[in-house]
Short mmCIF file of C-alpha atoms and ligand atoms in Angstrom, two decimals:
data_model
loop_
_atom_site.label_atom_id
_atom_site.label_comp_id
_atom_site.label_asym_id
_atom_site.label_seq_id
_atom_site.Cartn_x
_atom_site.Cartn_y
_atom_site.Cartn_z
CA UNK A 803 -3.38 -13.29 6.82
CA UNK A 804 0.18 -12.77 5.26
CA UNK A 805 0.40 -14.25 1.62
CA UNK A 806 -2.76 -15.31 1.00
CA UNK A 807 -4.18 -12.34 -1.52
CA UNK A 808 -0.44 -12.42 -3.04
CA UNK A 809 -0.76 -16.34 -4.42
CA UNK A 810 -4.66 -15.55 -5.57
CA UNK A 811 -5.71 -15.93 -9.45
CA UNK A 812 -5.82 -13.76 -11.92
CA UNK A 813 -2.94 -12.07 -11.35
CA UNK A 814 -4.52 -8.36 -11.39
CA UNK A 815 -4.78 -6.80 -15.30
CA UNK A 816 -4.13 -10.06 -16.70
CA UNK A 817 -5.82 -13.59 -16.94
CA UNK A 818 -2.59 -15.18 -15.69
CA UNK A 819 -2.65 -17.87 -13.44
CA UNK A 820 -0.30 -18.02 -10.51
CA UNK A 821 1.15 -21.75 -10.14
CA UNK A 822 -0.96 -23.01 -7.23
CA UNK A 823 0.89 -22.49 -3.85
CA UNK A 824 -0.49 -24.78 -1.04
CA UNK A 825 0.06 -22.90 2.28
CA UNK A 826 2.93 -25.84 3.48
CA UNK A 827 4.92 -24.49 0.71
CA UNK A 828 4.62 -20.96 1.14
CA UNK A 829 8.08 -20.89 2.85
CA UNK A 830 11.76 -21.16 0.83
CA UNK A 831 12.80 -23.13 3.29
CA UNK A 832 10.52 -26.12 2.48
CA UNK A 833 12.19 -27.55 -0.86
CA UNK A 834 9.46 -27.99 -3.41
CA UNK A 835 11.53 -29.26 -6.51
CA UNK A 836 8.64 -29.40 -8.55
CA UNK A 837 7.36 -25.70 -8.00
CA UNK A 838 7.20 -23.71 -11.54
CA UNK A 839 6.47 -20.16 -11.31
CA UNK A 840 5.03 -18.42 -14.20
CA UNK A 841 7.23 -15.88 -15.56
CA UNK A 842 5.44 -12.63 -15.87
CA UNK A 843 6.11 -8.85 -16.46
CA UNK A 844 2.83 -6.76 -17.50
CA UNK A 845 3.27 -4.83 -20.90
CA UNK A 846 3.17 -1.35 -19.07
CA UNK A 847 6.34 -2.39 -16.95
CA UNK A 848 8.27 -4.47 -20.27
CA UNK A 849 7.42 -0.65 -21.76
CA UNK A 850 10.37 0.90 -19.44
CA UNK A 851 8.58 3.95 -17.90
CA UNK A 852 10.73 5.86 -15.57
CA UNK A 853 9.49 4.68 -12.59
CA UNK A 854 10.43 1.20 -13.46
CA UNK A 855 13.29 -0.55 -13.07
CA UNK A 856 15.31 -1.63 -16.29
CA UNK A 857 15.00 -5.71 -16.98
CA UNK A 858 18.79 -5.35 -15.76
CA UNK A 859 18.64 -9.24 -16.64
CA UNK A 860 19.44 -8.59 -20.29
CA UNK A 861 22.42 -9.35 -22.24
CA UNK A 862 25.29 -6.56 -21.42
CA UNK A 863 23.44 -4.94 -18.46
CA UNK A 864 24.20 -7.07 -15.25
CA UNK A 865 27.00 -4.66 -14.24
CA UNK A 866 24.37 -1.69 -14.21
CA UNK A 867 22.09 -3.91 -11.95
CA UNK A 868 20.61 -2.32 -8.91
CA UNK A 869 22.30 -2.32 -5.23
CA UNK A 870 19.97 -4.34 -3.32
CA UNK A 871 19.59 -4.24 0.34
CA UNK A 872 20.87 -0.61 0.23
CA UNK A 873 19.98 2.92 -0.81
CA UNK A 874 20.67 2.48 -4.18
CA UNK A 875 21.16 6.41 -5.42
CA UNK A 876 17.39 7.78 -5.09
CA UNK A 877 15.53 4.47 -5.06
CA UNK A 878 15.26 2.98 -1.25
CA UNK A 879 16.06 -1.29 -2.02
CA UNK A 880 15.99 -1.80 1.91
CA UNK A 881 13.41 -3.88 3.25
CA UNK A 882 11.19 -3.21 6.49
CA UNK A 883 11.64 -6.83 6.96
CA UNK A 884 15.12 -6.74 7.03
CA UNK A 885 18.18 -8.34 4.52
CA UNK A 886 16.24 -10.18 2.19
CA UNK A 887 18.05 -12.68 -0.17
CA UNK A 888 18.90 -12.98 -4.08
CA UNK A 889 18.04 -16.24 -5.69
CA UNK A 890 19.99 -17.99 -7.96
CA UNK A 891 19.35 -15.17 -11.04
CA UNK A 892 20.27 -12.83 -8.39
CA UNK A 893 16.69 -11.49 -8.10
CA UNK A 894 15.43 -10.37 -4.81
CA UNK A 895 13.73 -13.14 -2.99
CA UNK A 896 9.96 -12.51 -1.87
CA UNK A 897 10.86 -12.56 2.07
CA UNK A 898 7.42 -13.99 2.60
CA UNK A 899 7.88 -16.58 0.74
CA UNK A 900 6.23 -18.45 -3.12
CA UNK A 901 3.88 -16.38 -5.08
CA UNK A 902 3.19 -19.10 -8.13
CA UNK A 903 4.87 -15.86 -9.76
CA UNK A 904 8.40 -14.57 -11.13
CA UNK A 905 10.00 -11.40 -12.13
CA UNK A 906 7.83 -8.21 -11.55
CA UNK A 907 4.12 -8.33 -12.65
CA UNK A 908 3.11 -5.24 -12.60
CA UNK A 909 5.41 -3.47 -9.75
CA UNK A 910 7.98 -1.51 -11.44
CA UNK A 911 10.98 -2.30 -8.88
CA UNK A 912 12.54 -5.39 -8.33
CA UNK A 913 12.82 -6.11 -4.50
CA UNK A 914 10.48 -4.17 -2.27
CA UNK A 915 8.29 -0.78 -3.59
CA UNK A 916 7.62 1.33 -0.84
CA UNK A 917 4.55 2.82 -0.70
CA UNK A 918 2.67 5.16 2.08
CA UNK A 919 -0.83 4.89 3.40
CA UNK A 920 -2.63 8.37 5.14
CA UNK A 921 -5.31 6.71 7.40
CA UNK A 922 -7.23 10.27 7.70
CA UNK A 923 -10.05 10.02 10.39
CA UNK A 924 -12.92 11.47 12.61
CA UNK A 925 -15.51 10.47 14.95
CA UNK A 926 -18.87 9.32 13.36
CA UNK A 927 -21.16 12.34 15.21
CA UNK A 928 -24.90 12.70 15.20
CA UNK A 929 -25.93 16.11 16.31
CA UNK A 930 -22.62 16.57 17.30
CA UNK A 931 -22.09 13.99 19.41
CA UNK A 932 -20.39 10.74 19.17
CA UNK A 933 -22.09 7.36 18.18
CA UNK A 934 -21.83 4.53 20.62
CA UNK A 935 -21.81 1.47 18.95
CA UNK A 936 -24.65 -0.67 20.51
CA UNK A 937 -22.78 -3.97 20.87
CA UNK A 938 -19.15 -2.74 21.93
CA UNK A 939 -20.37 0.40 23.57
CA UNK A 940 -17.84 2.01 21.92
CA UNK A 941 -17.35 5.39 19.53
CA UNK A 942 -16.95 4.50 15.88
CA UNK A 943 -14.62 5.93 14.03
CA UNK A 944 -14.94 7.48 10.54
CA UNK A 945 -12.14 7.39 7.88
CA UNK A 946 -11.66 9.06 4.43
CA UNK A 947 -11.97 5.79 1.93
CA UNK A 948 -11.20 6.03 -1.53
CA UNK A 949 -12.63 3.13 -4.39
CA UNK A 950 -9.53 2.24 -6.42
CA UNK A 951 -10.14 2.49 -10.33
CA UNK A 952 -7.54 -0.70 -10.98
CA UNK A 953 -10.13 -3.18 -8.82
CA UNK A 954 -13.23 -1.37 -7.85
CA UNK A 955 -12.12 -2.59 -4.43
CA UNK A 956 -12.36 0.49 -1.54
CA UNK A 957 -8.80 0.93 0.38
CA UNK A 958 -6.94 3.75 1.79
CA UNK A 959 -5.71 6.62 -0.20
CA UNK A 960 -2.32 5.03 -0.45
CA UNK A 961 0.52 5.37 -3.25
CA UNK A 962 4.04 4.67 -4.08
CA UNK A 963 6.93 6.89 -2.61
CA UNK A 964 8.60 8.60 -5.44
CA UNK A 965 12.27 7.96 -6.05
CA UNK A 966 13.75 10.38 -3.29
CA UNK A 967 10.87 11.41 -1.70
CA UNK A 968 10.16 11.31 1.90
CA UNK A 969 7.48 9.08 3.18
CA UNK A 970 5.90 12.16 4.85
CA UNK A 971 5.15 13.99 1.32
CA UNK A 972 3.83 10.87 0.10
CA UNK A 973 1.43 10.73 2.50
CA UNK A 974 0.24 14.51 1.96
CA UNK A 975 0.86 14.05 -1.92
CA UNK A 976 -0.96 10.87 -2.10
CA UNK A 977 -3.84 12.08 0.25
CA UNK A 978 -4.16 15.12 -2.01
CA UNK A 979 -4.17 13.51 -5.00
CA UNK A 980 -6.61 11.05 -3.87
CA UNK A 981 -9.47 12.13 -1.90
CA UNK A 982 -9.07 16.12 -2.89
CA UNK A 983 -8.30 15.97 -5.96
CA UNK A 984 -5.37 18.39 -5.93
CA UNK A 985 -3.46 17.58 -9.53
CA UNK A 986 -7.03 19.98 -11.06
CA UNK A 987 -7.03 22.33 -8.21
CA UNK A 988 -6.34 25.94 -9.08
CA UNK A 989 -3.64 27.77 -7.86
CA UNK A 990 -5.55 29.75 -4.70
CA UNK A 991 -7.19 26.03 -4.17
CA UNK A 992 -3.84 24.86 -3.60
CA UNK A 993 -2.59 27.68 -1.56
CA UNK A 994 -5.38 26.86 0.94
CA UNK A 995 -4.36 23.01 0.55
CA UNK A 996 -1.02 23.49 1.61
CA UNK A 997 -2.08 25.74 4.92
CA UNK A 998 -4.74 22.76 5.73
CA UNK A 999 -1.86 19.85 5.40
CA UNK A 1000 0.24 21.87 7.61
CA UNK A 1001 -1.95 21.69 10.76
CA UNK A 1002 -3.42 18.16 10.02
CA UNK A 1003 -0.69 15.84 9.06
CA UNK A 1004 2.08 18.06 10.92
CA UNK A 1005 4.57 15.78 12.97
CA UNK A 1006 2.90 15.97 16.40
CA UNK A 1007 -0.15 14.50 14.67
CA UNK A 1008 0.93 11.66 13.11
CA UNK A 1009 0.44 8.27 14.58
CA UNK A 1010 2.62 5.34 12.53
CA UNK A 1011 0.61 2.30 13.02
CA UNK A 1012 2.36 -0.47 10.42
CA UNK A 1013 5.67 -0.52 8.66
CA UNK A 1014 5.93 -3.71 6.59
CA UNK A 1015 5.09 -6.19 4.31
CA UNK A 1016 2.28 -5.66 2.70
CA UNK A 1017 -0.02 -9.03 1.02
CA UNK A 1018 -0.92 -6.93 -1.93
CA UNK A 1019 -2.41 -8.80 -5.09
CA UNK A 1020 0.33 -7.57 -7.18
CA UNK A 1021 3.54 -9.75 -5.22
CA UNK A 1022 5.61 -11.50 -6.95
CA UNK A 1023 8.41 -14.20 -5.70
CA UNK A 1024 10.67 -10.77 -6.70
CA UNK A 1025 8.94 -7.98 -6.61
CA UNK A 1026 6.63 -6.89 -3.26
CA UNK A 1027 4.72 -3.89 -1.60
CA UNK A 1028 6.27 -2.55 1.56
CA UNK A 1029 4.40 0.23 3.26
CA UNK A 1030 4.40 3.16 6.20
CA UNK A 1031 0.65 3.64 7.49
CA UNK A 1032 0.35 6.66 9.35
CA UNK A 1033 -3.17 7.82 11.06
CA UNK A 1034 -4.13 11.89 11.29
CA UNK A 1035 -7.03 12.22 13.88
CA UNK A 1036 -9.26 14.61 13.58
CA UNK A 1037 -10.46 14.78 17.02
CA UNK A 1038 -12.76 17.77 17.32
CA UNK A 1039 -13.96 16.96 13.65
CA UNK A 1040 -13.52 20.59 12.38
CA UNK A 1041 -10.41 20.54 10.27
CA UNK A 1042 -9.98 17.99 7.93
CA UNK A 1043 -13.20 16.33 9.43
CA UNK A 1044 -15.29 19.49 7.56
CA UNK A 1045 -13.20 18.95 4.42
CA UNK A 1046 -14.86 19.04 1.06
CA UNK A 1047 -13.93 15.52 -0.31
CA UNK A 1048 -13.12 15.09 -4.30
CA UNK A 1049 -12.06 12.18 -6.10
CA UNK A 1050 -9.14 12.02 -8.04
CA UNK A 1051 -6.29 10.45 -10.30
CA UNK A 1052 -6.09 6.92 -9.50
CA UNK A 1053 -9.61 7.26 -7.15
CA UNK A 1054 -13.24 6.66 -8.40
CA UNK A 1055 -15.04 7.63 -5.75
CA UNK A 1056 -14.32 9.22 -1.88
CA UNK A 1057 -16.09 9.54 0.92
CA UNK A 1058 -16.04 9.01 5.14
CA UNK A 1059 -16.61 5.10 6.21
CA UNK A 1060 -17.44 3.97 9.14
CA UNK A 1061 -14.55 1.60 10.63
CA UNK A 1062 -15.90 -1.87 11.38
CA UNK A 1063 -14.26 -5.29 11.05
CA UNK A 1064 -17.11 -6.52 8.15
CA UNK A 1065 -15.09 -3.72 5.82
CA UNK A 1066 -13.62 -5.23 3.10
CA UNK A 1067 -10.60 -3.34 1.68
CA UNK A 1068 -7.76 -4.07 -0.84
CA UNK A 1069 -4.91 -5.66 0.41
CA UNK A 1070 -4.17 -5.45 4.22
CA UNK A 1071 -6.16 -2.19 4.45
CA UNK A 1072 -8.60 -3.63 7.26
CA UNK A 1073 -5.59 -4.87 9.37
CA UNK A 1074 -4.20 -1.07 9.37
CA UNK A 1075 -7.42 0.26 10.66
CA UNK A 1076 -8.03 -2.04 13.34
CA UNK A 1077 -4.17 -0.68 14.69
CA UNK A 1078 -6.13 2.63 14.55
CA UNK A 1079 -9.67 1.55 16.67
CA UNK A 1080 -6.87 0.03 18.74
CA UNK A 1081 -4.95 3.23 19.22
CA UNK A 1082 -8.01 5.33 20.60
CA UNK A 1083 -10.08 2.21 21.85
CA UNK A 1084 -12.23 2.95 18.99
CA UNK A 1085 -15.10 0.28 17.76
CA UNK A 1086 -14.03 -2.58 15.65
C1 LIG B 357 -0.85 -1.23 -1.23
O1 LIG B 357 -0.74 -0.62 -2.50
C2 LIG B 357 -0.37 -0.18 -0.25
O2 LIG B 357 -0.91 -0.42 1.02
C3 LIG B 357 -0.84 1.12 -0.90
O3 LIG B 357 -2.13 1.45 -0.44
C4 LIG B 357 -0.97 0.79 -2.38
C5 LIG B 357 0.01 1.55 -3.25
O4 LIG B 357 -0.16 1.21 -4.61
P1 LIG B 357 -0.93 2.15 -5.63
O5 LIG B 357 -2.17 2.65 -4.94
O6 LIG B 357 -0.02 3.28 -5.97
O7 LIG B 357 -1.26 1.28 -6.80
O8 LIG B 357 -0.08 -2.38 -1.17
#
């Protein structure tokens, strides 16, 4: 399942086509003399916002390039998947291997951009009991499931960790921002945010489940999602199982959805969630 979203066509936000990578070829280590990646950087990215990296592959700027394979001042370059190599430009090499794709599409770092995933979820209840699914005889679990505004596609409320931020806020931020709306909420709304984040995603309660490589749409052959997915279980159902869901910022719509293998979610979102039936031999 790894690398086969990140060498589809279009490239998202564009009509450009990946070169066609044939799955025997998806590895560096095959020598494919007549691959040609098509060079592309989206016009949002070529626009420098701060988030992004600078094209340090202009005239005058190599010294200033970024220190990859290392914490590079606020900006994490390290990969979950460990030292990854530079290619002959002295870009980061896509550690999974071809895209059809070079420099950075629409990801605004070169090398890996971490992002965080909160996998919020409860136990689908009828009358306050929980549902036994009739062909695995087991509970089904419930998760908060946000439809992304870029694709239409429904994923987890996931975003990018902020230059010296901890993965932990992202996931609260991110969560916030995403299924409660929190960048409109007034100040006493936010008050009561804040004491509801501390009991549900505090320490004791959160279960990593994948930290990795993600096969997100937007790879390129130097440029790649990385990610930290982290469930919060709302056991009893009356926390953050009672919570008043609200879409917002880069979510269209929110709401619970019932975990099942037919979902089908952006990127590797399914594979995250079957970790999660896994982890409390939940149905799948
Ligand atoms: C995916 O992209 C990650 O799993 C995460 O959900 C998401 C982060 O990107 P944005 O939602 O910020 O676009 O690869």
């Amino acid at each position: 399942m790894i690398h086969v979203k990140a060498r589809s066509s279009p490239y998202p936000g564009s009509r450009v086509k990946r070169f066609p990578v044939p799955d025997g070829y998806v590895s560096w280590s095959i020598p494919w003399p007549k691959y040609e990646p098509v060079d592309y950087t989206a016009d949002i990215i070529k626009a420098g916002p701060e988030w992004a990296d600078p094209d340090f592959r202009m005239e005058g700027q190599s010294e200033h390039g970024p220190r990859f394979n290392a914490v590079d001042g606020r900006i994490d370059r390290r990969s979950f998947q460990g030292c990854y190599e530079l290619d002959e430009d002295k870009l980061p090499r896509n550690p999974m291997g071809r895209t059809g794709i070079t420099s950075r599409g629409l990801l605004g770092k070169w090398g890996p951009n971490h992002a965080a995933d909160p996998i919020v979820t409860r136990w689908k209840r009828e009358a306050g009991e929980k549902v036994i699914h009739e062909l695995s005889g087991k509970p089904i679990l419930q998760f908060v499931a946000i439809k992304r505004k870029d694709c239409g596609e429904w994923a987890i409320p996931g975003g990018m960790v902020d230059d010296g931020e901890l993965v932990s806020a992202t996931l609260k931020r991110e969560f916030g921002e995403e299924a409660l709306d929190s960048l409109t909420a007034s100040k006493l709304e936010k008050d009561l945010l804040r004491t509801l984040f501390q009991s549900v995603f505090s320490k004791e309660k959160a279960k990593e489940v994948f930290a990795g490589y993600v096969d997100d749409p937007r790879n390129t052959d130097n440029a790649w999602m990385e990610t930290v997915a982290t469930n919060f279980h709302d056991d009893t159902g009356d926390s953050v199982g009672q919570m008043d869901l609200q879409s917002g910022d880069d979510a269209g719509c929110v709401q619970w959805s019932d975990i099942d293998q037919k979902l089908q979610l952006y990127a590797m979102h399914s594979h995250f969630l079957k970790r999660v039936t896994d982890l409390w031999d939940a149905h799948w």
